[in-house]
């Protein structure tokens, strides 16, 4: 699966658009894309969840898969614009305490 990635703040932040469904079908590809960025020493990531209507535990796992490495390198993985269902899932799983959640991509990018 192809993911749209945009560089922001002169390449200091990478924004990854999450698909409509972030589930077991696409989670491994999404996780691989995050790993690829981290392997390229891109440690400041924003996951744009504005299109994501459904997420399961595989999708949640993909989101946090490389967070430790990003933080060890003065970066982070932040999420932006989650729809109601996804935001509730982040809250239920307490991942909203691990991942910084922003109302929109611009706010997430500028938080770096």
Short mmCIF file of the N, C-alpha and C atoms (twelve columns), coordinates in Angstrom:
data_MODEL
# 
_entry.id   MODEL 
# 
loop_
_atom_site.group_PDB 
_atom_site.id 
_atom_site.type_symbol 
_atom_site.label_atom_id 
_atom_site.label_alt_id 
_atom_site.label_comp_id 
_atom_site.label_asym_id 
_atom_site.label_seq_id 
_atom_site.Cartn_x 
_atom_site.Cartn_y 
_atom_site.Cartn_z 
_atom_site.pdbx_PDB_model_num 
ATOM 1   N N  . UNK A 1   0.845   -1.182 0.000  1 
ATOM 2   C CA . UNK A 1   0.000   0.000  0.000  1 
ATOM 3   C C  . UNK A 1   0.886   1.239  0.000  1 
ATOM 4   N N  . UNK A 2   0.469   2.237  -0.731 1 
ATOM 5   C CA . UNK A 2   1.206   3.490  -0.835 1 
ATOM 6   C C  . UNK A 2   0.655   4.495  0.171  1 
ATOM 7   N N  . UNK A 3   1.550   5.178  0.868  1 
ATOM 8   C CA . UNK A 3   1.150   6.184  1.847  1 
ATOM 9   C C  . UNK A 3   1.692   7.534  1.407  1 
ATOM 10  N N  . UNK A 4   0.892   8.564  1.614  1 
ATOM 11  C CA . UNK A 4   1.316   9.919  1.261  1 
ATOM 12  C C  . UNK A 4   2.126   10.473 2.421  1 
ATOM 13  N N  . UNK A 5   3.337   10.926 2.094  1 
ATOM 14  C CA . UNK A 5   4.222   11.496 3.097  1 
ATOM 15  C C  . UNK A 5   4.637   12.878 2.617  1 
ATOM 16  N N  . UNK A 6   4.544   13.848 3.520  1 
ATOM 17  C CA . UNK A 6   4.938   15.213 3.199  1 
ATOM 18  C C  . UNK A 6   5.981   15.657 4.216  1 
ATOM 19  N N  . UNK A 7   6.991   16.348 3.736  1 
ATOM 20  C CA . UNK A 7   7.976   16.944 4.636  1 
ATOM 21  C C  . UNK A 7   7.546   18.367 4.945  1 
ATOM 22  N N  . UNK A 8   7.609   18.723 6.213  1 
ATOM 23  C CA . UNK A 8   7.225   20.057 6.675  1 
ATOM 24  C C  . UNK A 8   8.385   20.677 7.451  1 
ATOM 25  N N  . UNK A 9   8.294   21.962 7.711  1 
ATOM 26  C CA . UNK A 9   9.319   22.704 8.445  1 
ATOM 27  C C  . UNK A 9   10.705  22.437 7.866  1 
ATOM 28  N N  . UNK A 10  10.814  22.666 6.564  1 
ATOM 29  C CA . UNK A 10  12.090  22.475 5.851  1 
ATOM 30  C C  . UNK A 10  12.646  21.072 6.032  1 
ATOM 31  N N  . UNK A 11  11.769  20.080 6.017  1 
ATOM 32  C CA . UNK A 11  12.197  18.691 6.103  1 
ATOM 33  C C  . UNK A 11  12.451  18.181 7.507  1 
ATOM 34  N N  . UNK A 12  12.165  18.993 8.512  1 
ATOM 35  C CA . UNK A 12  12.417  18.579 9.900  1 
ATOM 36  C C  . UNK A 12  11.314  17.697 10.464 1 
ATOM 37  N N  . UNK A 13  10.144  17.714 9.833  1 
ATOM 38  C CA . UNK A 13  8.995   16.926 10.292 1 
ATOM 39  C C  . UNK A 13  8.404   16.192 9.093  1 
ATOM 40  N N  . UNK A 14  8.107   14.911 9.273  1 
ATOM 41  C CA . UNK A 14  7.452   14.127 8.224  1 
ATOM 42  C C  . UNK A 14  6.010   13.864 8.641  1 
ATOM 43  N N  . UNK A 15  5.078   14.152 7.736  1 
ATOM 44  C CA . UNK A 15  3.660   13.924 7.968  1 
ATOM 45  C C  . UNK A 15  3.230   12.733 7.122  1 
ATOM 46  N N  . UNK A 16  2.648   11.725 7.780  1 
ATOM 47  C CA . UNK A 16  2.184   10.530 7.091  1 
ATOM 48  C C  . UNK A 16  0.660   10.506 7.150  1 
ATOM 49  N N  . UNK A 17  0.026   10.424 6.000  1 
ATOM 50  C CA . UNK A 17  -1.433  10.307 5.960  1 
ATOM 51  C C  . UNK A 17  -1.833  8.861  6.224  1 
ATOM 52  N N  . UNK A 18  -2.643  8.667  7.222  1 
ATOM 53  C CA . UNK A 18  -3.138  7.337  7.542  1 
ATOM 54  C C  . UNK A 18  -4.307  7.002  6.610  1 
ATOM 55  N N  . UNK A 19  -4.452  5.733  6.238  1 
ATOM 56  C CA . UNK A 19  -5.561  5.351  5.358  1 
ATOM 57  C C  . UNK A 19  -6.911  5.394  6.087  1 
ATOM 58  N N  . UNK A 20  -7.974  5.197  5.341  1 
ATOM 59  C CA . UNK A 20  -9.328  5.213  5.906  1 
ATOM 60  C C  . UNK A 20  -9.501  4.142  6.979  1 
ATOM 61  N N  . UNK A 21  -8.885  2.986  6.771  1 
ATOM 62  C CA . UNK A 21  -8.915  1.899  7.752  1 
ATOM 63  C C  . UNK A 21  -7.480  1.548  8.118  1 
ATOM 64  N N  . UNK A 22  -7.157  1.676  9.372  1 
ATOM 65  C CA . UNK A 22  -5.836  1.291  9.861  1 
ATOM 66  C C  . UNK A 22  -6.042  0.035  10.703 1 
ATOM 67  N N  . UNK A 23  -6.072  -1.092 9.993  1 
ATOM 68  C CA . UNK A 23  -6.394  -2.367 10.629 1 
ATOM 69  C C  . UNK A 23  -5.352  -3.417 10.252 1 
ATOM 70  N N  . UNK A 24  -5.635  -4.665 10.573 1 
ATOM 71  C CA . UNK A 24  -4.690  -5.757 10.338 1 
ATOM 72  C C  . UNK A 24  -4.282  -5.883 8.874  1 
ATOM 73  N N  . UNK A 25  -5.137  -5.457 7.972  1 
ATOM 74  C CA . UNK A 25  -4.841  -5.572 6.541  1 
ATOM 75  C C  . UNK A 25  -3.694  -4.645 6.135  1 
ATOM 76  N N  . UNK A 26  -3.647  -3.437 6.668  1 
ATOM 77  C CA . UNK A 26  -2.639  -2.451 6.250  1 
ATOM 78  C C  . UNK A 26  -1.627  -2.096 7.339  1 
ATOM 79  N N  . UNK A 27  -1.848  -2.547 8.561  1 
ATOM 80  C CA . UNK A 27  -0.996  -2.130 9.676  1 
ATOM 81  C C  . UNK A 27  0.471   -2.485 9.475  1 
ATOM 82  N N  . UNK A 28  0.747   -3.655 8.936  1 
ATOM 83  C CA . UNK A 28  2.154   -4.035 8.754  1 
ATOM 84  C C  . UNK A 28  2.839   -3.131 7.721  1 
ATOM 85  N N  . UNK A 29  2.124   -2.742 6.669  1 
ATOM 86  C CA . UNK A 29  2.691   -1.810 5.685  1 
ATOM 87  C C  . UNK A 29  2.891   -0.428 6.299  1 
ATOM 88  N N  . UNK A 30  1.936   -0.007 7.125  1 
ATOM 89  C CA . UNK A 30  2.031   1.293  7.776  1 
ATOM 90  C C  . UNK A 30  3.211   1.305  8.752  1 
ATOM 91  N N  . UNK A 31  3.342   0.242  9.510  1 
ATOM 92  C CA . UNK A 31  4.462   0.103  10.450 1 
ATOM 93  C C  . UNK A 31  5.792   0.110  9.691  1 
ATOM 94  N N  . UNK A 32  5.842   -0.567 8.559  1 
ATOM 95  C CA . UNK A 32  7.060   -0.594 7.741  1 
ATOM 96  C C  . UNK A 32  7.407   0.803  7.232  1 
ATOM 97  N N  . UNK A 33  6.408   1.586  6.872  1 
ATOM 98  C CA . UNK A 33  6.645   2.948  6.393  1 
ATOM 99  C C  . UNK A 33  7.203   3.816  7.518  1 
ATOM 100 N N  . UNK A 34  6.657   3.676  8.718  1 
ATOM 101 C CA . UNK A 34  7.186   4.415  9.867  1 
ATOM 102 C C  . UNK A 34  8.637   3.994  10.126 1 
ATOM 103 N N  . UNK A 35  8.896   2.700  10.081 1 
ATOM 104 C CA . UNK A 35  10.256  2.189  10.293 1 
ATOM 105 C C  . UNK A 35  11.214  2.717  9.233  1 
ATOM 106 N N  . UNK A 36  10.757  2.777  7.999  1 
ATOM 107 C CA . UNK A 36  11.580  3.294  6.905  1 
ATOM 108 C C  . UNK A 36  11.987  4.744  7.169  1 
ATOM 109 N N  . UNK A 37  11.038  5.549  7.617  1 
ATOM 110 C CA . UNK A 37  11.339  6.947  7.932  1 
ATOM 111 C C  . UNK A 37  12.336  7.044  9.082  1 
ATOM 112 N N  . UNK A 38  12.121  6.260  10.120 1 
ATOM 113 C CA . UNK A 38  13.031  6.273  11.267 1 
ATOM 114 C C  . UNK A 38  14.424  5.806  10.835 1 
ATOM 115 N N  . UNK A 39  14.487  4.803  9.985  1 
ATOM 116 C CA . UNK A 39  15.772  4.325  9.476  1 
ATOM 117 C C  . UNK A 39  16.497  5.404  8.667  1 
ATOM 118 N N  . UNK A 40  15.728  6.342  8.109  1 
ATOM 119 C CA . UNK A 40  16.304  7.476  7.370  1 
ATOM 120 C C  . UNK A 40  16.619  8.646  8.310  1 
ATOM 121 N N  . UNK A 41  16.558  8.358  9.613  1 
ATOM 122 C CA . UNK A 41  16.837  9.343  10.667 1 
ATOM 123 C C  . UNK A 41  15.838  10.493 10.680 1 
ATOM 124 N N  . UNK A 42  14.609  10.176 10.342 1 
ATOM 125 C CA . UNK A 42  13.517  11.135 10.468 1 
ATOM 126 C C  . UNK A 42  12.780  10.756 11.746 1 
ATOM 127 N N  . UNK A 43  13.019  11.517 12.793 1 
ATOM 128 C CA . UNK A 43  12.519  11.165 14.118 1 
ATOM 129 C C  . UNK A 43  11.345  12.021 14.578 1 
ATOM 130 N N  . UNK A 44  10.977  13.008 13.806 1 
ATOM 131 C CA . UNK A 44  9.836   13.860 14.144 1 
ATOM 132 C C  . UNK A 44  8.719   13.548 13.154 1 
ATOM 133 N N  . UNK A 45  7.753   12.759 13.641 1 
ATOM 134 C CA . UNK A 45  6.687   12.286 12.778 1 
ATOM 135 C C  . UNK A 45  5.330   12.783 13.261 1 
ATOM 136 N N  . UNK A 46  4.465   13.094 12.308 1 
ATOM 137 C CA . UNK A 46  3.069   13.422 12.580 1 
ATOM 138 C C  . UNK A 46  2.230   12.456 11.755 1 
ATOM 139 N N  . UNK A 47  1.321   11.764 12.432 1 
ATOM 140 C CA . UNK A 47  0.404   10.862 11.746 1 
ATOM 141 C C  . UNK A 47  -0.916  11.596 11.566 1 
ATOM 142 N N  . UNK A 48  -1.264  11.861 10.327 1 
ATOM 143 C CA . UNK A 48  -2.509  12.551 9.993  1 
ATOM 144 C C  . UNK A 48  -3.637  11.522 9.960  1 
ATOM 145 N N  . UNK A 49  -4.497  11.562 10.969 1 
ATOM 146 C CA . UNK A 49  -5.605  10.609 11.095 1 
ATOM 147 C C  . UNK A 49  -6.927  11.160 10.584 1 
ATOM 148 N N  . UNK A 50  -6.893  12.260 9.866  1 
ATOM 149 C CA . UNK A 50  -8.142  12.917 9.458  1 
ATOM 150 C C  . UNK A 50  -9.021  12.035 8.563  1 
ATOM 151 N N  . UNK A 51  -8.430  11.128 7.808  1 
ATOM 152 C CA . UNK A 51  -9.216  10.246 6.927  1 
ATOM 153 C C  . UNK A 51  -9.560  8.916  7.588  1 
ATOM 154 N N  . UNK A 52  -8.949  8.616  8.714  1 
ATOM 155 C CA . UNK A 52  -9.090  7.297  9.324  1 
ATOM 156 C C  . UNK A 52  -10.399 7.188  10.092 1 
ATOM 157 N N  . UNK A 53  -11.264 6.310  9.608  1 
ATOM 158 C CA . UNK A 53  -12.569 6.103  10.232 1 
ATOM 159 C C  . UNK A 53  -12.585 4.882  11.132 1 
ATOM 160 N N  . UNK A 54  -11.625 3.967  10.923 1 
ATOM 161 C CA . UNK A 54  -11.582 2.743  11.718 1 
ATOM 162 C C  . UNK A 54  -10.136 2.384  12.027 1 
ATOM 163 N N  . UNK A 55  -9.910  1.960  13.266 1 
ATOM 164 C CA . UNK A 55  -8.598  1.495  13.672 1 
ATOM 165 C C  . UNK A 55  -8.783  0.352  14.654 1 
ATOM 166 N N  . UNK A 56  -7.972  -0.696 14.509 1 
ATOM 167 C CA . UNK A 56  -8.019  -1.798 15.459 1 
ATOM 168 C C  . UNK A 56  -6.685  -1.872 16.207 1 
ATOM 169 N N  . UNK A 57  -6.500  -2.941 16.972 1 
ATOM 170 C CA . UNK A 57  -5.291  -3.059 17.784 1 
ATOM 171 C C  . UNK A 57  -4.026  -3.132 16.926 1 
ATOM 172 N N  . UNK A 58  -4.125  -3.676 15.731 1 
ATOM 173 C CA . UNK A 58  -2.970  -3.706 14.831 1 
ATOM 174 C C  . UNK A 58  -2.571  -2.293 14.421 1 
ATOM 175 N N  . UNK A 59  -3.555  -1.470 14.168 1 
ATOM 176 C CA . UNK A 59  -3.289  -0.069 13.829 1 
ATOM 177 C C  . UNK A 59  -2.682  0.682  14.985 1 
ATOM 178 N N  . UNK A 60  -3.189  0.442  16.185 1 
ATOM 179 C CA . UNK A 60  -2.617  1.075  17.373 1 
ATOM 180 C C  . UNK A 60  -1.159  0.655  17.550 1 
ATOM 181 N N  . UNK A 61  -0.897  -0.631 17.341 1 
ATOM 182 C CA . UNK A 61  0.467   -1.126 17.454 1 
ATOM 183 C C  . UNK A 61  1.402   -0.475 16.451 1 
ATOM 184 N N  . UNK A 62  0.911   -0.264 15.245 1 
ATOM 185 C CA . UNK A 62  1.724   0.398  14.218 1 
ATOM 186 C C  . UNK A 62  2.070   1.821  14.632 1 
ATOM 187 N N  . UNK A 63  1.107   2.519  15.246 1 
ATOM 188 C CA . UNK A 63  1.347   3.904  15.668 1 
ATOM 189 C C  . UNK A 63  2.488   4.008  16.671 1 
ATOM 190 N N  . UNK A 64  2.549   3.084  17.594 1 
ATOM 191 C CA . UNK A 64  3.537   3.182  18.679 1 
ATOM 192 C C  . UNK A 64  4.786   2.340  18.432 1 
ATOM 193 N N  . UNK A 65  4.863   1.689  17.290 1 
ATOM 194 C CA . UNK A 65  5.927   0.717  17.037 1 
ATOM 195 C C  . UNK A 65  7.338   1.283  17.147 1 
ATOM 196 N N  . UNK A 66  7.546   2.506  16.788 1 
ATOM 197 C CA . UNK A 66  8.899   3.079  16.793 1 
ATOM 198 C C  . UNK A 66  9.021   4.313  17.676 1 
ATOM 199 N N  . UNK A 67  8.056   4.492  18.563 1 
ATOM 200 C CA . UNK A 67  8.056   5.705  19.378 1 
ATOM 201 C C  . UNK A 67  9.283   5.795  20.285 1 
ATOM 202 N N  . UNK A 68  9.741   4.688  20.829 1 
ATOM 203 C CA . UNK A 68  10.907  4.716  21.720 1 
ATOM 204 C C  . UNK A 68  12.144  5.210  20.981 1 
ATOM 205 N N  . UNK A 69  12.330  4.746  19.759 1 
ATOM 206 C CA . UNK A 69  13.503  5.163  18.988 1 
ATOM 207 C C  . UNK A 69  13.419  6.642  18.631 1 
ATOM 208 N N  . UNK A 70  12.225  7.119  18.286 1 
ATOM 209 C CA . UNK A 70  12.100  8.541  17.956 1 
ATOM 210 C C  . UNK A 70  12.425  9.388  19.179 1 
ATOM 211 N N  . UNK A 71  11.936  8.988  20.351 1 
ATOM 212 C CA . UNK A 71  12.182  9.772  21.566 1 
ATOM 213 C C  . UNK A 71  13.647  9.735  21.974 1 
ATOM 214 N N  . UNK A 72  14.309  8.608  21.770 1 
ATOM 215 C CA . UNK A 72  15.744  8.514  22.073 1 
ATOM 216 C C  . UNK A 72  16.576  9.451  21.206 1 
ATOM 217 N N  . UNK A 73  16.008  9.854  20.087 1 
ATOM 218 C CA . UNK A 73  16.699  10.735 19.147 1 
ATOM 219 C C  . UNK A 73  16.072  12.123 19.097 1 
ATOM 220 N N  . UNK A 74  15.536  12.564 20.233 1 
ATOM 221 C CA . UNK A 74  14.935  13.897 20.375 1 
ATOM 222 C C  . UNK A 74  13.777  14.152 19.427 1 
ATOM 223 N N  . UNK A 75  13.041  13.099 19.101 1 
ATOM 224 C CA . UNK A 75  11.872  13.226 18.251 1 
ATOM 225 C C  . UNK A 75  10.639  12.717 18.968 1 
ATOM 226 N N  . UNK A 76  9.628   12.393 18.195 1 
ATOM 227 C CA . UNK A 76  8.374   11.903 18.763 1 
ATOM 228 C C  . UNK A 76  7.465   11.475 17.611 1 
ATOM 229 N N  . UNK A 77  6.419   10.760 17.951 1 
ATOM 230 C CA . UNK A 77  5.346   10.472 17.013 1 
ATOM 231 C C  . UNK A 77  4.103   11.144 17.580 1 
ATOM 232 N N  . UNK A 78  3.537   12.058 16.831 1 
ATOM 233 C CA . UNK A 78  2.358   12.800 17.259 1 
ATOM 234 C C  . UNK A 78  1.227   12.521 16.290 1 
ATOM 235 N N  . UNK A 79  0.009   12.569 16.784 1 
ATOM 236 C CA . UNK A 79  -1.144  12.310 15.928 1 
ATOM 237 C C  . UNK A 79  -1.975  13.576 15.780 1 
ATOM 238 N N  . UNK A 80  -2.579  13.696 14.605 1 
ATOM 239 C CA . UNK A 80  -3.345  14.897 14.294 1 
ATOM 240 C C  . UNK A 80  -4.706  14.542 13.714 1 
ATOM 241 N N  . UNK A 81  -5.676  15.316 14.093 1 
ATOM 242 C CA . UNK A 81  -7.022  15.296 13.511 1 
ATOM 243 C C  . UNK A 81  -7.730  13.946 13.583 1 
ATOM 244 N N  . UNK A 82  -7.678  13.256 14.714 1 
ATOM 245 C CA . UNK A 82  -8.405  11.984 14.775 1 
ATOM 246 C C  . UNK A 82  -9.906  12.207 14.770 1 
ATOM 247 N N  . UNK A 83  -10.604 11.351 14.038 1 
ATOM 248 C CA . UNK A 83  -12.053 11.398 14.061 1 
ATOM 249 C C  . UNK A 83  -12.540 10.851 15.405 1 
ATOM 250 N N  . UNK A 84  -13.799 11.061 15.706 1 
ATOM 251 C CA . UNK A 84  -14.352 10.742 17.019 1 
ATOM 252 C C  . UNK A 84  -14.061 9.307  17.467 1 
ATOM 253 N N  . UNK A 85  -14.319 8.333  16.612 1 
ATOM 254 C CA . UNK A 85  -14.108 6.932  16.976 1 
ATOM 255 C C  . UNK A 85  -12.646 6.668  17.328 1 
ATOM 256 N N  . UNK A 86  -11.743 7.179  16.507 1 
ATOM 257 C CA . UNK A 86  -10.312 6.955  16.725 1 
ATOM 258 C C  . UNK A 86  -9.862  7.663  18.000 1 
ATOM 259 N N  . UNK A 87  -10.337 8.867  18.233 1 
ATOM 260 C CA . UNK A 87  -9.993  9.584  19.468 1 
ATOM 261 C C  . UNK A 87  -10.480 8.810  20.691 1 
ATOM 262 N N  . UNK A 88  -11.692 8.288  20.624 1 
ATOM 263 C CA . UNK A 88  -12.210 7.488  21.740 1 
ATOM 264 C C  . UNK A 88  -11.360 6.239  21.965 1 
ATOM 265 N N  . UNK A 89  -10.904 5.608  20.897 1 
ATOM 266 C CA . UNK A 89  -10.039 4.442  21.005 1 
ATOM 267 C C  . UNK A 89  -8.708  4.807  21.665 1 
ATOM 268 N N  . UNK A 90  -8.139  5.936  21.279 1 
ATOM 269 C CA . UNK A 90  -6.896  6.401  21.905 1 
ATOM 270 C C  . UNK A 90  -7.102  6.664  23.395 1 
ATOM 271 N N  . UNK A 91  -8.256  7.211  23.745 1 
ATOM 272 C CA . UNK A 91  -8.555  7.491  25.152 1 
ATOM 273 C C  . UNK A 91  -8.782  6.210  25.944 1 
ATOM 274 N N  . UNK A 92  -9.539  5.282  25.395 1 
ATOM 275 C CA . UNK A 92  -9.831  4.010  26.082 1 
ATOM 276 C C  . UNK A 92  -8.545  3.233  26.359 1 
ATOM 277 N N  . UNK A 93  -7.632  3.255  25.397 1 
ATOM 278 C CA . UNK A 93  -6.381  2.513  25.534 1 
ATOM 279 C C  . UNK A 93  -5.290  3.332  26.241 1 
ATOM 280 N N  . UNK A 94  -5.615  4.560  26.602 1 
ATOM 281 C CA . UNK A 94  -4.693  5.494  27.268 1 
ATOM 282 C C  . UNK A 94  -3.505  5.876  26.392 1 
ATOM 283 N N  . UNK A 95  -3.604  5.623  25.105 1 
ATOM 284 C CA . UNK A 95  -2.531  6.039  24.208 1 
ATOM 285 C C  . UNK A 95  -2.509  7.549  24.018 1 
ATOM 286 N N  . UNK A 96  -3.597  8.216  24.373 1 
ATOM 287 C CA . UNK A 96  -3.604  9.673  24.333 1 
ATOM 288 C C  . UNK A 96  -2.663  10.254 25.389 1 
ATOM 289 N N  . UNK A 97  -2.218  9.424  26.330 1 
ATOM 290 C CA . UNK A 97  -1.241  9.851  27.331 1 
ATOM 291 C C  . UNK A 97  0.187   9.620  26.818 1 
ATOM 292 N N  . UNK A 98  0.338   8.716  25.852 1 
ATOM 293 C CA . UNK A 98  1.640   8.387  25.277 1 
ATOM 294 C C  . UNK A 98  1.900   9.225  24.027 1 
ATOM 295 N N  . UNK A 99  0.882   9.363  23.207 1 
ATOM 296 C CA . UNK A 99  0.969   10.121 21.961 1 
ATOM 297 C C  . UNK A 99  0.312   11.479 22.152 1 
ATOM 298 N N  . UNK A 100 1.005   12.531 21.768 1 
ATOM 299 C CA . UNK A 100 0.387   13.854 21.818 1 
ATOM 300 C C  . UNK A 100 -0.634  13.934 20.693 1 
ATOM 301 N N  . UNK A 101 -1.842  14.379 21.026 1 
ATOM 302 C CA . UNK A 101 -2.946  14.445 20.068 1 
ATOM 303 C C  . UNK A 101 -3.265  15.912 19.786 1 
ATOM 304 N N  . UNK A 102 -3.363  16.246 18.509 1 
ATOM 305 C CA . UNK A 102 -3.639  17.619 18.091 1 
ATOM 306 C C  . UNK A 102 -4.883  17.654 17.213 1 
ATOM 307 N N  . UNK A 103 -5.554  18.798 17.225 1 
ATOM 308 C CA . UNK A 103 -6.789  18.960 16.442 1 
ATOM 309 C C  . UNK A 103 -6.542  18.960 14.940 1 
ATOM 310 N N  . UNK A 104 -5.364  19.415 14.511 1 
ATOM 311 C CA . UNK A 104 -5.073  19.479 13.090 1 
ATOM 312 C C  . UNK A 104 -3.580  19.258 12.839 1 
ATOM 313 N N  . UNK A 105 -3.250  19.008 11.602 1 
ATOM 314 C CA . UNK A 105 -1.872  18.700 11.224 1 
ATOM 315 C C  . UNK A 105 -0.966  19.891 11.489 1 
ATOM 316 N N  . UNK A 106 -1.419  21.069 11.148 1 
ATOM 317 C CA . UNK A 106 -0.600  22.260 11.325 1 
ATOM 318 C C  . UNK A 106 -0.156  22.440 12.778 1 
ATOM 319 N N  . UNK A 107 -1.087  22.246 13.704 1 
ATOM 320 C CA . UNK A 107 -0.747  22.368 15.133 1 
ATOM 321 C C  . UNK A 107 0.265   21.315 15.547 1 
ATOM 322 N N  . UNK A 108 0.090   20.101 15.052 1 
ATOM 323 C CA . UNK A 108 1.024   19.017 15.384 1 
ATOM 324 C C  . UNK A 108 2.412   19.306 14.848 1 
ATOM 325 N N  . UNK A 109 2.489   19.747 13.602 1 
ATOM 326 C CA . UNK A 109 3.777   20.081 12.992 1 
ATOM 327 C C  . UNK A 109 4.459   21.203 13.748 1 
ATOM 328 N N  . UNK A 110 3.702   22.249 14.035 1 
ATOM 329 C CA . UNK A 110 4.281   23.411 14.715 1 
ATOM 330 C C  . UNK A 110 4.620   23.159 16.171 1 
ATOM 331 N N  . UNK A 111 4.156   22.052 16.733 1 
ATOM 332 C CA . UNK A 111 4.485   21.734 18.131 1 
ATOM 333 C C  . UNK A 111 5.945   21.301 18.284 1 
ATOM 334 N N  . UNK A 112 6.580   20.965 17.170 1 
ATOM 335 C CA . UNK A 112 7.998   20.606 17.223 1 
ATOM 336 C C  . UNK A 112 8.783   21.865 17.299 1 
# 
